[in-house]
Amino acid sequence: MKRYFSIFFLSLLIPFSAIAGESTPQAESYIFNISYEDAESAISKALSERMPPEETGGQDISALINGKKTTPLYSSNKPIDVEIRGLRSDDKNRKWNASMVILSGEEVISALPLAGRYMQMNEVPVLKRQIRNGEPITDDDVEMKKFPQVRIYKDTISDIASLVGNTPVRGISANRPIRRSEISLPAVIKKNALVQMRYKTENMEITTTGQAMVDGAKGDVIEVRNVASKKIARAVVVEGNIVDVMAQGVQTSQAAAPLAPINY
């Protein structure tokens, strides 16, 4: 079934000539203009509505016109409507073609053949500004934007909550998808800071003073030097100045389990 979409556009006076074989003096200005972006929007909508959700995954479709220019696609001094007719798509190669019919009331003024490609779009959170390492990301720093699916990786962050409260591992520029490997929790312990080393079992708890060898965020496993014995132990960052010493050979995922005795 053919789907027709009518769109009406009014813009500022823009000089235009040589549309659809019609030659007009350069000095003449038009009141009604249809831009390439207007046509792409109509075709994107038509493609999205004709494709079943299982094909698009619920994502938006963005159509691009071959040979896109900055000049209007069509201009007129009288009100015009546009219908997209005969839309066909090649789902394998992500290509489409259609006719854009220009109407004034019931009268067909012109018909322009159009063709191009299309892509699926994903909406993901981006930063509004560049943020440096160590600077926490807040709600005000983030907004949602749509990008072609080819720019979205498996580990691209898809929700704002996963960004807020974290900090860049290195600086992150604005207005681009962000991968999970690019962020981490902010460091609560700085390198060389004095911390409380805590070793706990079910029956006892030993504490002593240590010095952090590296920065560490909550949950990180870092190396800490016992100030008294000068021995280095691996420990899990609990909070700002407290670390829990890990038994030798214990993996990060086992850090919360009861620890065996260790000399530190």
CSV table of C-alpha atoms in Angstrom, one decimal:
chain,number,residue,atom,x,y,z
A,1,MET,CA,0.0,0.0,0.0
A,2,LYS,CA,1.3,3.4,-0.9
A,3,ARG,CA,1.6,5.9,1.9
A,4,TYR,CA,1.3,9.7,1.2
A,5,PHE,CA,2.6,12.3,3.6
A,6,SER,CA,1.7,16.0,3.1
A,7,ILE,CA,4.0,18.7,4.5
A,8,PHE,CA,3.7,22.5,4.3
A,9,PHE,CA,6.6,24.8,4.7
A,10,LEU,CA,7.0,28.6,5.0
A,11,SER,CA,10.4,30.1,5.3
A,12,LEU,CA,12.3,33.4,4.8
A,13,LEU,CA,12.7,34.9,1.4
A,14,ILE,CA,15.6,33.0,-0.2
A,15,PRO,CA,16.9,33.6,-3.8
A,16,PHE,CA,16.5,30.5,-5.9
A,17,SER,CA,16.5,29.5,-9.6
A,18,ALA,CA,16.6,26.5,-12.0
A,19,ILE,CA,14.2,24.2,-10.2
A,20,ALA,CA,12.9,21.2,-12.1
A,21,GLY,CA,14.0,22.6,-15.4
A,22,GLU,CA,12.4,26.0,-14.8
A,23,SER,CA,14.7,29.0,-15.3
A,24,THR,CA,14.0,32.0,-13.2
A,25,PRO,CA,16.1,35.3,-12.7
A,26,GLN,CA,18.5,35.1,-9.9
A,27,ALA,CA,17.1,38.3,-8.4
A,28,GLU,CA,13.7,36.9,-7.9
A,29,SER,CA,12.8,35.7,-4.3
A,30,TYR,CA,10.4,33.1,-3.3
A,31,ILE,CA,8.1,33.0,-0.2
A,32,PHE,CA,7.6,29.2,0.0
A,33,ASN,CA,10.6,26.9,0.1
A,34,ILE,CA,11.1,23.2,0.5
A,35,SER,CA,14.5,22.3,1.7
A,36,TYR,CA,16.4,19.0,1.4
A,37,GLU,CA,16.0,18.6,5.2
A,38,ASP,CA,12.2,18.9,4.8
A,39,ALA,CA,12.1,16.1,2.2
A,40,GLU,CA,14.4,13.9,4.3
A,41,SER,CA,12.2,14.3,7.3
A,42,ALA,CA,9.1,13.3,5.3
A,43,ILE,CA,10.9,10.3,3.8
A,44,SER,CA,12.3,9.3,7.2
A,45,LYS,CA,8.7,9.3,8.6
A,46,ALA,CA,7.4,7.3,5.7
A,47,LEU,CA,10.2,4.7,6.0
A,48,SER,CA,9.6,4.4,9.8
A,49,GLU,CA,5.9,3.8,9.3
A,50,ARG,CA,6.1,1.2,6.6
A,51,MET,CA,8.7,-0.9,8.4
A,52,PRO,CA,7.5,-3.3,11.1
A,53,PRO,CA,8.9,-2.8,14.6
A,54,GLU,CA,10.7,-6.2,14.4
A,55,GLU,CA,12.8,-4.8,11.5
A,56,THR,CA,13.7,-1.5,13.1
A,57,GLY,CA,13.9,-2.6,16.7
A,58,GLY,CA,11.8,0.3,17.7
A,59,GLN,CA,14.5,2.7,16.5
A,60,ASP,CA,14.0,5.8,14.3
A,61,ILE,CA,14.9,5.8,10.7
A,62,SER,CA,16.9,8.7,9.2
A,63,ALA,CA,16.9,9.1,5.4
A,64,LEU,CA,19.5,11.0,3.4
A,65,ILE,CA,19.1,12.3,-0.2
A,66,ASN,CA,21.8,11.7,-2.8
A,67,GLY,CA,23.4,14.9,-4.0
A,68,LYS,CA,22.1,17.0,-1.2
A,69,LYS,CA,22.6,20.8,-1.6
A,70,THR,CA,22.3,23.9,0.5
A,71,THR,CA,19.8,25.5,-1.9
A,72,PRO,CA,16.1,24.8,-1.5
A,73,LEU,CA,14.8,21.6,-3.2
A,74,TYR,CA,11.8,23.5,-4.5
A,75,SER,CA,10.5,27.1,-4.2
A,76,SER,CA,7.3,28.9,-5.1
A,77,ASN,CA,5.5,32.2,-4.6
A,78,LYS,CA,2.2,30.4,-3.8
A,79,PRO,CA,1.4,27.9,-1.0
A,80,ILE,CA,2.5,24.4,-1.8
A,81,ASP,CA,2.0,20.9,-0.4
A,82,VAL,CA,4.2,17.9,-0.8
A,83,GLU,CA,3.4,14.2,-1.2
A,84,ILE,CA,5.9,11.4,-1.1
A,85,ARG,CA,4.7,8.7,-3.6
A,86,GLY,CA,6.0,5.4,-4.9
A,87,LEU,CA,8.4,5.0,-2.0
A,88,ARG,CA,10.5,1.8,-2.3
A,89,SER,CA,13.3,0.6,-0.1
A,90,ASP,CA,16.2,-1.9,-0.4
A,91,ASP,CA,16.5,-3.2,3.1
A,92,LYS,CA,19.7,-5.1,2.4
A,93,ASN,CA,21.6,-2.1,1.1
A,94,ARG,CA,19.7,0.5,3.1
A,95,LYS,CA,18.7,2.4,0.0
A,96,TRP,CA,15.4,4.1,-1.1
A,97,ASN,CA,13.8,5.9,-4.0
A,98,ALA,CA,10.6,7.8,-4.3
A,99,SER,CA,8.8,10.7,-6.1
A,100,MET,CA,8.2,14.0,-4.4
A,101,VAL,CA,5.0,15.5,-5.9
A,102,ILE,CA,4.6,19.2,-5.5
A,103,LEU,CA,1.0,20.4,-5.4
A,104,SER,CA,-0.8,23.8,-5.1
A,105,GLY,CA,-4.3,22.9,-4.0
A,106,GLU,CA,-5.4,20.1,-6.3
A,107,GLU,CA,-3.0,21.0,-9.1
A,108,VAL,CA,0.2,19.0,-9.5
A,109,ILE,CA,3.0,21.5,-10.2
A,110,SER,CA,5.9,19.2,-10.5
A,111,ALA,CA,7.3,15.8,-9.5
A,112,LEU,CA,10.9,15.3,-8.5
A,113,PRO,CA,12.5,11.8,-8.5
A,114,LEU,CA,14.6,11.4,-5.3
A,115,ALA,CA,16.9,8.6,-4.1
A,116,GLY,CA,19.3,8.0,-1.3
A,117,ARG,CA,20.2,5.9,1.7
A,118,TYR,CA,18.8,5.4,5.1
A,119,MET,CA,20.1,4.3,8.5
A,120,GLN,CA,18.6,3.3,11.9
A,121,MET,CA,19.1,5.7,14.7
A,122,ASN,CA,19.8,5.1,18.4
A,123,GLU,CA,19.2,7.7,21.2
A,124,VAL,CA,22.1,7.7,23.7
A,125,PRO,CA,23.3,10.1,26.4
A,126,VAL,CA,26.1,12.6,25.5
A,127,LEU,CA,28.0,15.3,27.4
A,128,LYS,CA,27.0,18.9,26.7
A,129,ARG,CA,30.6,20.0,27.3
A,130,GLN,CA,34.0,18.5,27.6
A,131,ILE,CA,34.7,17.0,31.0
A,132,ARG,CA,38.1,16.2,32.4
A,133,ASN,CA,39.3,13.3,34.4
A,134,GLY,CA,38.4,13.6,38.1
A,135,GLU,CA,35.5,15.9,37.3
A,136,PRO,CA,32.2,14.3,38.3
A,137,ILE,CA,29.4,14.1,35.7
A,138,THR,CA,26.1,15.6,36.8
A,139,ASP,CA,22.6,15.6,35.4
A,140,ASP,CA,23.1,19.1,34.0
A,141,ASP,CA,26.1,17.8,32.0
A,142,VAL,CA,24.1,15.2,30.1
A,143,GLU,CA,21.4,15.2,27.3
A,144,MET,CA,20.1,12.5,24.9
A,145,LYS,CA,20.9,12.6,21.2
A,146,LYS,CA,20.3,10.4,18.2
A,147,PHE,CA,23.1,8.7,16.3
A,148,PRO,CA,23.4,6.3,13.4
A,149,GLN,CA,23.4,2.7,14.6
A,150,VAL,CA,26.9,2.2,13.0
A,151,ARG,CA,28.3,4.6,15.6
A,152,ILE,CA,26.8,2.7,18.5
A,153,TYR,CA,29.0,-0.1,20.0
A,154,LYS,CA,27.9,-3.0,22.3
A,155,ASP,CA,29.5,-1.2,25.3
A,156,THR,CA,28.1,2.3,24.5
A,157,ILE,CA,26.3,3.8,27.5
A,158,SER,CA,22.5,3.9,26.7
A,159,ASP,CA,21.1,5.6,29.8
A,160,ILE,CA,21.8,8.8,31.7
A,161,ALA,CA,21.9,7.1,35.1
A,162,SER,CA,25.0,5.1,34.0
A,163,LEU,CA,26.9,8.4,33.4
A,164,VAL,CA,25.8,10.6,36.3
A,165,GLY,CA,28.1,10.3,39.3
A,166,ASN,CA,31.0,8.9,37.3
A,167,THR,CA,34.1,10.7,36.0
A,168,PRO,CA,36.1,10.3,32.7
A,169,VAL,CA,39.1,7.9,32.8
A,170,ARG,CA,40.5,10.6,30.4
A,171,GLY,CA,38.9,13.7,29.1
A,172,ILE,CA,35.6,13.1,27.2
A,173,SER,CA,34.5,15.5,24.5
A,174,ALA,CA,31.0,16.7,24.0
A,175,ASN,CA,28.2,15.5,21.7
A,176,ARG,CA,29.4,11.9,21.0
A,177,PRO,CA,28.5,8.4,22.2
A,178,ILE,CA,30.4,7.3,25.3
A,179,ARG,CA,31.7,3.8,25.9
A,180,ARG,CA,31.7,2.2,29.4
A,181,SER,CA,35.5,1.8,29.4
A,182,GLU,CA,35.7,5.6,29.2
A,183,ILE,CA,34.3,6.3,32.6
A,184,SER,CA,34.8,5.2,36.2
A,185,LEU,CA,33.7,6.1,39.7
A,186,PRO,CA,35.6,9.2,41.0
A,187,ALA,CA,38.6,8.4,43.1
A,188,VAL,CA,37.9,8.7,46.8
A,189,ILE,CA,41.5,7.9,47.8
A,190,LYS,CA,44.4,9.7,46.2
A,191,LYS,CA,47.9,8.4,45.6
A,192,ASN,CA,50.1,8.7,48.7
A,193,ALA,CA,47.2,9.5,51.0
A,194,LEU,CA,47.2,7.9,54.4
A,195,VAL,CA,44.4,5.4,54.9
A,196,GLN,CA,43.1,3.1,57.6
A,197,MET,CA,44.0,-0.5,56.6
A,198,ARG,CA,41.4,-2.9,58.0
A,199,TYR,CA,41.6,-6.6,58.2
A,200,LYS,CA,38.5,-8.5,59.3
A,201,THR,CA,37.4,-12.0,60.0
A,202,GLU,CA,34.3,-13.4,61.8
A,203,ASN,CA,36.2,-13.3,65.1
A,204,MET,CA,38.5,-10.3,65.0
A,205,GLU,CA,39.4,-7.0,63.3
A,206,ILE,CA,42.8,-5.5,63.0
A,207,THR,CA,43.5,-1.9,61.9
A,208,THR,CA,46.6,0.0,61.1
A,209,THR,CA,47.8,3.0,59.1
A,210,GLY,CA,48.7,2.6,55.4
A,211,GLN,CA,49.7,4.7,52.4
A,212,ALA,CA,47.8,4.4,49.1
A,213,MET,CA,50.2,3.6,46.2
A,214,VAL,CA,47.6,4.7,43.6
A,215,ASP,CA,44.3,6.6,43.3
A,216,GLY,CA,41.3,4.4,44.0
A,217,ALA,CA,37.5,4.7,43.6
A,218,LYS,CA,35.0,2.9,45.8
A,219,GLY,CA,35.2,-0.8,45.1
A,220,ASP,CA,38.6,-0.6,43.4
A,221,VAL,CA,41.4,-3.0,44.4
A,222,ILE,CA,44.6,-1.0,45.1
A,223,GLU,CA,48.0,-1.5,46.6
A,224,VAL,CA,48.6,0.0,50.1
A,225,ARG,CA,51.9,0.1,52.0
A,226,ASN,CA,51.7,-0.6,55.7
A,227,VAL,CA,53.4,2.4,57.3
A,228,ALA,CA,54.8,0.4,60.3
A,229,SER,CA,56.0,-2.8,58.5
A,230,LYS,CA,56.6,-1.2,55.0
A,231,LYS,CA,54.9,-4.3,53.5
A,232,ILE,CA,52.5,-3.8,50.5
A,233,ALA,CA,49.1,-5.4,50.5
A,234,ARG,CA,46.2,-5.4,48.1
A,235,ALA,CA,43.0,-3.9,49.5
A,236,VAL,CA,39.5,-3.0,48.5
A,237,VAL,CA,38.5,0.7,48.8
A,238,VAL,CA,35.6,1.0,51.2
A,239,GLU,CA,35.3,4.7,51.5
A,240,GLY,CA,37.3,7.9,51.7
A,241,ASN,CA,40.1,6.7,54.0
A,242,ILE,CA,39.3,3.1,54.7
A,243,VAL,CA,40.4,0.0,52.8
A,244,ASP,CA,39.8,-3.7,53.5
A,245,VAL,CA,43.0,-5.8,53.2
A,246,MET,CA,42.6,-8.8,50.9
A,247,ALA,CA,44.1,-12.2,51.6
A,248,GLN,CA,46.8,-13.2,49.2
A,249,GLY,CA,45.4,-14.9,46.1
A,250,VAL,CA,41.9,-13.6,46.6
A,251,GLN,CA,40.4,-12.2,43.3
A,252,THR,CA,38.5,-8.9,43.1
A,253,SER,CA,35.1,-10.7,42.9
A,254,GLN,CA,35.9,-12.5,46.1
A,255,ALA,CA,36.8,-9.4,48.1
A,256,ALA,CA,33.6,-9.4,50.1
A,257,ALA,CA,34.0,-13.1,51.2
A,258,PRO,CA,35.6,-13.9,54.6
A,259,LEU,CA,39.3,-13.4,54.5
A,260,ALA,CA,42.0,-15.9,55.6
A,261,PRO,CA,44.7,-14.7,58.0
A,262,ILE,CA,47.4,-12.6,56.4
A,263,ASN,CA,50.5,-10.9,57.8
A,264,TYR,CA,50.7,-7.2,56.8
